[in-house]
PDB file of C-alpha atoms in Angstrom:
ATOM      1  CA  MET X  16     -21.444  24.416  46.275  1.00  0.00           C
ATOM      2  CA  ARG X  17     -18.857  22.152  44.659  1.00  0.00           C
ATOM      3  CA  ASN X  18     -17.985  20.569  48.017  1.00  0.00           C
ATOM      4  CA  HIS X  19     -21.636  19.856  48.877  1.00  0.00           C
ATOM      5  CA  PRO X  20     -23.308  18.935  45.547  1.00  0.00           C
ATOM      6  CA  PHE X  21     -26.299  17.052  46.985  1.00  0.00           C
ATOM      7  CA  VAL X  22     -29.001  19.728  46.881  1.00  0.00           C
ATOM      8  CA  THR X  23     -32.629  20.181  47.808  1.00  0.00           C
ATOM      9  CA  LEU X  24     -34.623  21.651  44.915  1.00  0.00           C
ATOM     10  CA  ILE X  25     -37.657  23.571  46.151  1.00  0.00           C
ATOM     11  CA  GLY X  26     -40.491  24.980  44.071  1.00  0.00           C
ATOM     12  CA  SER X  27     -44.257  25.000  43.883  1.00  0.00           C
ATOM     13  CA  ASP X  28     -46.945  23.985  41.474  1.00  0.00           C
ATOM     14  CA  PRO X  29     -49.275  26.653  40.038  1.00  0.00           C
ATOM     15  CA  LYS X  30     -51.696  26.117  42.954  1.00  0.00           C
ATOM     16  CA  GLY X  31     -48.977  26.910  45.512  1.00  0.00           C
ATOM     17  CA  ARG X  32     -48.296  23.355  46.741  1.00  0.00           C
ATOM     18  CA  ILE X  33     -44.609  23.210  47.718  1.00  0.00           C
ATOM     19  CA  GLU X  34     -42.600  20.433  46.096  1.00  0.00           C
ATOM     20  CA  ALA X  35     -39.033  19.412  46.881  1.00  0.00           C
ATOM     21  CA  THR X  36     -36.598  16.766  45.810  1.00  0.00           C
ATOM     22  CA  GLN X  37     -32.998  15.978  46.671  1.00  0.00           C
ATOM     23  CA  VAL X  38     -30.527  15.330  43.874  1.00  0.00           C
ATOM     24  CA  PRO X  39     -26.796  15.323  43.145  1.00  0.00           C
ATOM     25  CA  VAL X  40     -25.778  18.101  40.765  1.00  0.00           C
ATOM     26  CA  LEU X  41     -22.914  19.439  38.721  1.00  0.00           C
ATOM     27  CA  ILE X  42     -21.941  23.098  38.750  1.00  0.00           C
ATOM     28  CA  GLU X  43     -21.009  24.454  35.338  1.00  0.00           C
ATOM     29  CA  GLU X  44     -19.810  27.864  34.196  1.00  0.00           C
ATOM     30  CA  ARG X  45     -20.598  28.871  30.612  1.00  0.00           C
ATOM     31  CA  GLU X  46     -20.134  32.286  29.031  1.00  0.00           C
ATOM     32  CA  GLY X  47     -19.864  33.960  32.426  1.00  0.00           C
ATOM     33  CA  LYS X  48     -23.043  32.325  33.740  1.00  0.00           C
ATOM     34  CA  LEU X  49     -23.429  29.723  36.480  1.00  0.00           C
ATOM     35  CA  PHE X  50     -25.591  26.620  35.938  1.00  0.00           C
ATOM     36  CA  VAL X  51     -26.748  23.826  38.232  1.00  0.00           C
ATOM     37  CA  CYS X  52     -27.284  20.611  36.238  1.00  0.00           C
ATOM     38  CA  GLY X  53     -28.831  17.322  37.271  1.00  0.00           C
ATOM     39  CA  HIS X  54     -31.705  14.944  36.699  1.00  0.00           C
ATOM     40  CA  LEU X  55     -34.849  13.888  38.503  1.00  0.00           C
ATOM     41  CA  ALA X  56     -37.606  11.309  38.216  1.00  0.00           C
ATOM     42  CA  ARG X  57     -39.688  11.842  35.085  1.00  0.00           C
ATOM     43  CA  LYS X  58     -43.443  12.512  35.567  1.00  0.00           C
ATOM     44  CA  SER X  59     -43.067  12.741  39.359  1.00  0.00           C
ATOM     45  CA  ASP X  60     -44.960  15.385  41.351  1.00  0.00           C
ATOM     46  CA  HIS X  61     -41.886  17.625  41.517  1.00  0.00           C
ATOM     47  CA  HIS X  62     -41.155  17.226  37.781  1.00  0.00           C
ATOM     48  CA  LYS X  63     -44.722  18.223  36.925  1.00  0.00           C
ATOM     49  CA  ALA X  64     -44.688  21.136  39.386  1.00  0.00           C
ATOM     50  CA  PHE X  65     -41.349  22.500  38.155  1.00  0.00           C
ATOM     51  CA  GLU X  66     -42.448  22.082  34.536  1.00  0.00           C
ATOM     52  CA  GLU X  67     -45.559  24.187  35.172  1.00  0.00           C
ATOM     53  CA  ASN X  68     -43.874  26.697  37.473  1.00  0.00           C
ATOM     54  CA  PRO X  69     -40.114  26.966  36.709  1.00  0.00           C
ATOM     55  CA  PRO X  70     -38.816  29.286  39.497  1.00  0.00           C
ATOM     56  CA  VAL X  71     -36.763  27.091  41.825  1.00  0.00           C
ATOM     57  CA  LEU X  72     -34.519  27.360  44.859  1.00  0.00           C
ATOM     58  CA  ALA X  73     -31.525  25.018  44.989  1.00  0.00           C
ATOM     59  CA  LEU X  74     -30.463  24.712  48.611  1.00  0.00           C
ATOM     60  CA  PHE X  75     -26.823  23.677  49.094  1.00  0.00           C
ATOM     61  CA  THR X  76     -26.303  22.653  52.714  1.00  0.00           C
ATOM     62  CA  GLY X  77     -22.734  22.736  53.932  1.00  0.00           C
ATOM     63  CA  ALA X  78     -21.226  21.785  57.248  1.00  0.00           C
ATOM     64  CA  HIS X  79     -23.382  22.295  60.344  1.00  0.00           C
ATOM     65  CA  ILE X  80     -22.853  21.565  64.020  1.00  0.00           C
ATOM     66  CA  TYR X  81     -24.368  21.932  67.478  1.00  0.00           C
ATOM     67  CA  VAL X  82     -22.755  24.643  69.640  1.00  0.00           C
ATOM     68  CA  SER X  83     -23.195  24.173  73.380  1.00  0.00           C
ATOM     69  CA  GLY X  84     -24.147  27.196  75.482  1.00  0.00           C
ATOM     70  CA  SER X  85     -21.651  25.876  78.046  1.00  0.00           C
ATOM     71  CA  TRP X  86     -18.882  27.082  75.696  1.00  0.00           C
ATOM     72  CA  TYR X  87     -19.877  30.738  76.133  1.00  0.00           C
ATOM     73  CA  GLU X  88     -17.867  33.033  78.379  1.00  0.00           C
ATOM     74  CA  GLY X  89     -19.549  34.359  81.503  1.00  0.00           C
ATOM     75  CA  ASN X  90     -23.106  33.113  81.981  1.00  0.00           C
ATOM     76  CA  PRO X  91     -23.291  29.363  81.158  1.00  0.00           C
ATOM     77  CA  HIS X  92     -27.091  29.464  81.486  1.00  0.00           C
ATOM     78  CA  GLN X  93     -27.790  30.469  77.894  1.00  0.00           C
ATOM     79  CA  ALA X  94     -29.447  28.577  75.087  1.00  0.00           C
ATOM     80  CA  SER X  95     -27.272  26.447  72.879  1.00  0.00           C
ATOM     81  CA  THR X  96     -27.413  26.939  69.111  1.00  0.00           C
ATOM     82  CA  TRP X  97     -26.522  25.461  65.751  1.00  0.00           C
ATOM     83  CA  ASN X  98     -23.802  26.859  63.464  1.00  0.00           C
ATOM     84  CA  TYR X  99     -24.132  26.244  59.724  1.00  0.00           C
ATOM     85  CA  ILE X 100     -23.334  27.464  56.267  1.00  0.00           C
ATOM     86  CA  SER X 101     -25.465  27.113  53.154  1.00  0.00           C
ATOM     87  CA  ILE X 102     -25.986  28.617  49.720  1.00  0.00           C
ATOM     88  CA  HIS X 103     -29.391  29.531  48.309  1.00  0.00           C
ATOM     89  CA  ALA X 104     -29.222  29.490  44.495  1.00  0.00           C
ATOM     90  CA  ARG X 105     -32.281  30.756  42.623  1.00  0.00           C
ATOM     91  CA  GLY X 106     -33.237  30.556  38.964  1.00  0.00           C
ATOM     92  CA  ASN X 107     -35.643  28.945  36.535  1.00  0.00           C
ATOM     93  CA  ILE X 108     -35.427  25.226  35.905  1.00  0.00           C
ATOM     94  CA  LYS X 109     -35.313  24.136  32.282  1.00  0.00           C
ATOM     95  CA  PHE X 110     -35.852  20.512  31.282  1.00  0.00           C
ATOM     96  CA  LEU X 111     -33.589  19.132  28.565  1.00  0.00           C
ATOM     97  CA  ASP X 112     -33.951  16.600  25.738  1.00  0.00           C
ATOM     98  CA  ASP X 113     -32.792  12.967  25.701  1.00  0.00           C
ATOM     99  CA  ASN X 114     -29.425  13.767  24.069  1.00  0.00           C
ATOM    100  CA  ALA X 115     -28.664  16.278  26.828  1.00  0.00           C
ATOM    101  CA  LEU X 116     -29.681  13.643  29.404  1.00  0.00           C
ATOM    102  CA  ILE X 117     -27.136  11.177  28.015  1.00  0.00           C
ATOM    103  CA  GLU X 118     -24.402  13.838  28.042  1.00  0.00           C
ATOM    104  CA  LEU X 119     -25.317  14.787  31.609  1.00  0.00           C
ATOM    105  CA  LEU X 120     -25.260  11.149  32.778  1.00  0.00           C
ATOM    106  CA  LYS X 121     -21.823  10.706  31.228  1.00  0.00           C
ATOM    107  CA  LYS X 122     -20.477  13.842  32.961  1.00  0.00           C
ATOM    108  CA  LEU X 123     -22.211  13.137  36.262  1.00  0.00           C
ATOM    109  CA  SER X 124     -21.079   9.508  36.544  1.00  0.00           C
ATOM    110  CA  LEU X 125     -17.497  10.372  35.577  1.00  0.00           C
ATOM    111  CA  HIS X 126     -17.409  13.280  38.030  1.00  0.00           C
ATOM    112  CA  PHE X 127     -18.594  11.242  41.004  1.00  0.00           C
ATOM    113  CA  GLU X 128     -16.327   8.324  40.055  1.00  0.00           C
ATOM    114  CA  ASN X 129     -13.349  10.734  40.296  1.00  0.00           C
ATOM    115  CA  ASN X 130     -12.978  10.869  36.489  1.00  0.00           C
ATOM    116  CA  ASN X 131     -12.121   7.159  36.345  1.00  0.00           C
ATOM    117  CA  PRO X 132     -13.315   6.001  32.888  1.00  0.00           C
ATOM    118  CA  ASP X 133     -12.658   2.368  33.867  1.00  0.00           C
ATOM    119  CA  SER X 134     -15.212   2.394  36.689  1.00  0.00           C
ATOM    120  CA  SER X 135     -18.002  -0.108  36.094  1.00  0.00           C
ATOM    121  CA  THR X 136     -20.599   2.507  37.052  1.00  0.00           C
ATOM    122  CA  VAL X 137     -19.765   5.268  34.576  1.00  0.00           C
ATOM    123  CA  TYR X 138     -22.454   5.672  31.943  1.00  0.00           C
ATOM    124  CA  ASP X 139     -20.461   4.275  29.010  1.00  0.00           C
ATOM    125  CA  ASN X 140     -19.671   1.057  30.925  1.00  0.00           C
ATOM    126  CA  LEU X 141     -23.270   0.249  31.882  1.00  0.00           C
ATOM    127  CA  PRO X 142     -25.139  -2.394  29.831  1.00  0.00           C
ATOM    128  CA  THR X 143     -27.095  -0.867  26.928  1.00  0.00           C
ATOM    129  CA  GLU X 144     -30.451  -2.278  28.062  1.00  0.00           C
ATOM    130  CA  TYR X 145     -29.931  -0.851  31.556  1.00  0.00           C
ATOM    131  CA  ARG X 146     -28.982   2.587  30.175  1.00  0.00           C
ATOM    132  CA  GLU X 147     -32.084   2.683  27.986  1.00  0.00           C
ATOM    133  CA  ARG X 148     -34.376   1.708  30.881  1.00  0.00           C
ATOM    134  CA  LEU X 149     -32.716   4.264  33.169  1.00  0.00           C
ATOM    135  CA  SER X 150     -32.998   7.058  30.591  1.00  0.00           C
ATOM    136  CA  LYS X 151     -36.754   6.538  30.230  1.00  0.00           C
ATOM    137  CA  ALA X 152     -37.294   7.036  33.977  1.00  0.00           C
ATOM    138  CA  ILE X 153     -35.430  10.327  34.424  1.00  0.00           C
ATOM    139  CA  ILE X 154     -35.171  13.763  32.841  1.00  0.00           C
ATOM    140  CA  ALA X 155     -32.216  16.166  32.750  1.00  0.00           C
ATOM    141  CA  PHE X 156     -32.477  19.764  33.880  1.00  0.00           C
ATOM    142  CA  GLU X 157     -30.391  22.864  34.174  1.00  0.00           C
ATOM    143  CA  ILE X 158     -30.917  25.967  36.231  1.00  0.00           C
ATOM    144  CA  GLU X 159     -29.293  29.195  35.163  1.00  0.00           C
ATOM    145  CA  ILE X 160     -28.516  30.831  38.499  1.00  0.00           C
ATOM    146  CA  THR X 161     -29.859  34.374  38.665  1.00  0.00           C
ATOM    147  CA  GLU X 162     -29.365  34.925  42.398  1.00  0.00           C
ATOM    148  CA  LEU X 163     -26.914  33.514  44.957  1.00  0.00           C
ATOM    149  CA  GLU X 164     -27.185  34.067  48.687  1.00  0.00           C
ATOM    150  CA  ASN X 165     -24.700  32.894  51.319  1.00  0.00           C
ATOM    151  CA  VAL X 166     -26.676  32.040  54.453  1.00  0.00           C
ATOM    152  CA  PHE X 167     -24.734  31.252  57.604  1.00  0.00           C
ATOM    153  CA  LYS X 168     -24.603  31.394  61.366  1.00  0.00           C
ATOM    154  CA  LEU X 169     -21.066  31.133  62.685  1.00  0.00           C
ATOM    155  CA  SER X 170     -21.379  32.548  66.212  1.00  0.00           C
ATOM    156  CA  GLN X 171     -20.784  36.059  64.855  1.00  0.00           C
ATOM    157  CA  ASN X 172     -23.127  37.344  67.591  1.00  0.00           C
ATOM    158  CA  ARG X 173     -20.850  36.173  70.445  1.00  0.00           C
ATOM    159  CA  ASP X 174     -18.164  38.035  72.362  1.00  0.00           C
ATOM    160  CA  GLU X 175     -14.517  37.470  71.459  1.00  0.00           C
ATOM    161  CA  LYS X 176     -13.669  35.059  74.295  1.00  0.00           C
ATOM    162  CA  SER X 177     -16.764  32.937  73.644  1.00  0.00           C
ATOM    163  CA  TYR X 178     -16.010  32.949  69.908  1.00  0.00           C
ATOM    164  CA  ASP X 179     -12.437  31.719  70.482  1.00  0.00           C
ATOM    165  CA  ASN X 180     -13.614  29.041  72.916  1.00  0.00           C
ATOM    166  CA  ILE X 181     -16.247  27.818  70.426  1.00  0.00           C
ATOM    167  CA  VAL X 182     -13.526  27.513  67.760  1.00  0.00           C
ATOM    168  CA  ARG X 183     -11.314  25.514  70.192  1.00  0.00           C
ATOM    169  CA  GLN X 184     -14.191  23.184  71.090  1.00  0.00           C
ATOM    170  CA  LEU X 185     -15.189  22.655  67.454  1.00  0.00           C
ATOM    171  CA  LYS X 186     -11.637  21.791  66.413  1.00  0.00           C
ATOM    172  CA  LYS X 187     -11.848  18.796  68.777  1.00  0.00           C
ATOM    173  CA  GLY X 188     -14.931  17.439  66.995  1.00  0.00           C
ATOM    174  CA  ASP X 189     -15.833  15.528  63.842  1.00  0.00           C
ATOM    175  CA  SER X 190     -15.249  16.714  60.273  1.00  0.00           C
ATOM    176  CA  ASP X 191     -18.275  19.068  60.236  1.00  0.00           C
ATOM    177  CA  ALA X 192     -17.203  20.577  63.573  1.00  0.00           C
ATOM    178  CA  LYS X 193     -13.658  21.084  62.286  1.00  0.00           C
ATOM    179  CA  GLU X 194     -14.910  22.622  59.034  1.00  0.00           C
ATOM    180  CA  ILE X 195     -17.103  25.102  60.931  1.00  0.00           C
ATOM    181  CA  GLY X 196     -14.220  25.824  63.337  1.00  0.00           C
ATOM    182  CA  ASP X 197     -11.893  26.504  60.394  1.00  0.00           C
ATOM    183  CA  LEU X 198     -14.453  28.822  58.766  1.00  0.00           C
ATOM    184  CA  MET X 199     -14.885  30.709  62.041  1.00  0.00           C
ATOM    185  CA  GLU X 200     -11.121  31.018  62.415  1.00  0.00           C
ATOM    186  CA  GLN X 201     -10.820  32.387  58.845  1.00  0.00           C
ATOM    187  CA  ARG X 202     -13.602  34.917  59.504  1.00  0.00           C
ATOM    188  CA  ARG X 203     -12.328  36.030  62.937  1.00  0.00           C
ATOM    189  CA  SER X 204     -10.754  39.293  61.706  1.00  0.00           C
ATOM    190  CA  LYS X 205     -14.057  40.275  60.032  1.00  0.00           C
ATOM    191  CA  VAL X 206     -16.022  39.569  63.211  1.00  0.00           C
ATOM    192  CA  PHE X 207     -13.491  41.248  65.522  1.00  0.00           C
ATOM    193  CA  PRO X 208     -11.546  43.840  63.487  1.00  0.00           C
ATOM    194  CA  SER X 209      -8.465  45.110  65.315  1.00  0.00           C
TER     195      SER X 209
END
């Protein structure tokens, strides 16, 4: 979650219309509870929907990669697939006041500027008029996470030789491929216990 903090928030309005928005978030732990904190456009369709119907799913999408069926042992005439890892975090969204918004913007901008207080884009270094205009257009939220689910497909349904070959092929690829290959390598003993 911390490595992939750009989430899709999914919920519905009271009539069942699905709403979603994508936002960067911070993960905070307070008093043994996990919170997802961020902001979204004020008075937008998703703000109104979440305000009226607070249950929300925050979808954290991690690395994902195409896996060619030609990498499988034995019969090469099998469908290819997609390996991925994600986290489904559920809870109720709570909208916060203007003071909390300012605190969030300070934390969020510092976090994504690698805690560099001299960056021109951290909240405290932005022109006052700009900050005031920005703050009127957005609203802060937090979600106390009540349920976490790790959702993944990492070729755990393949035979051992195919699994090892998929790992070898992925380690030759881009950063997502390598990340999935590393995860598969770490999980190998769980998939194929000795």
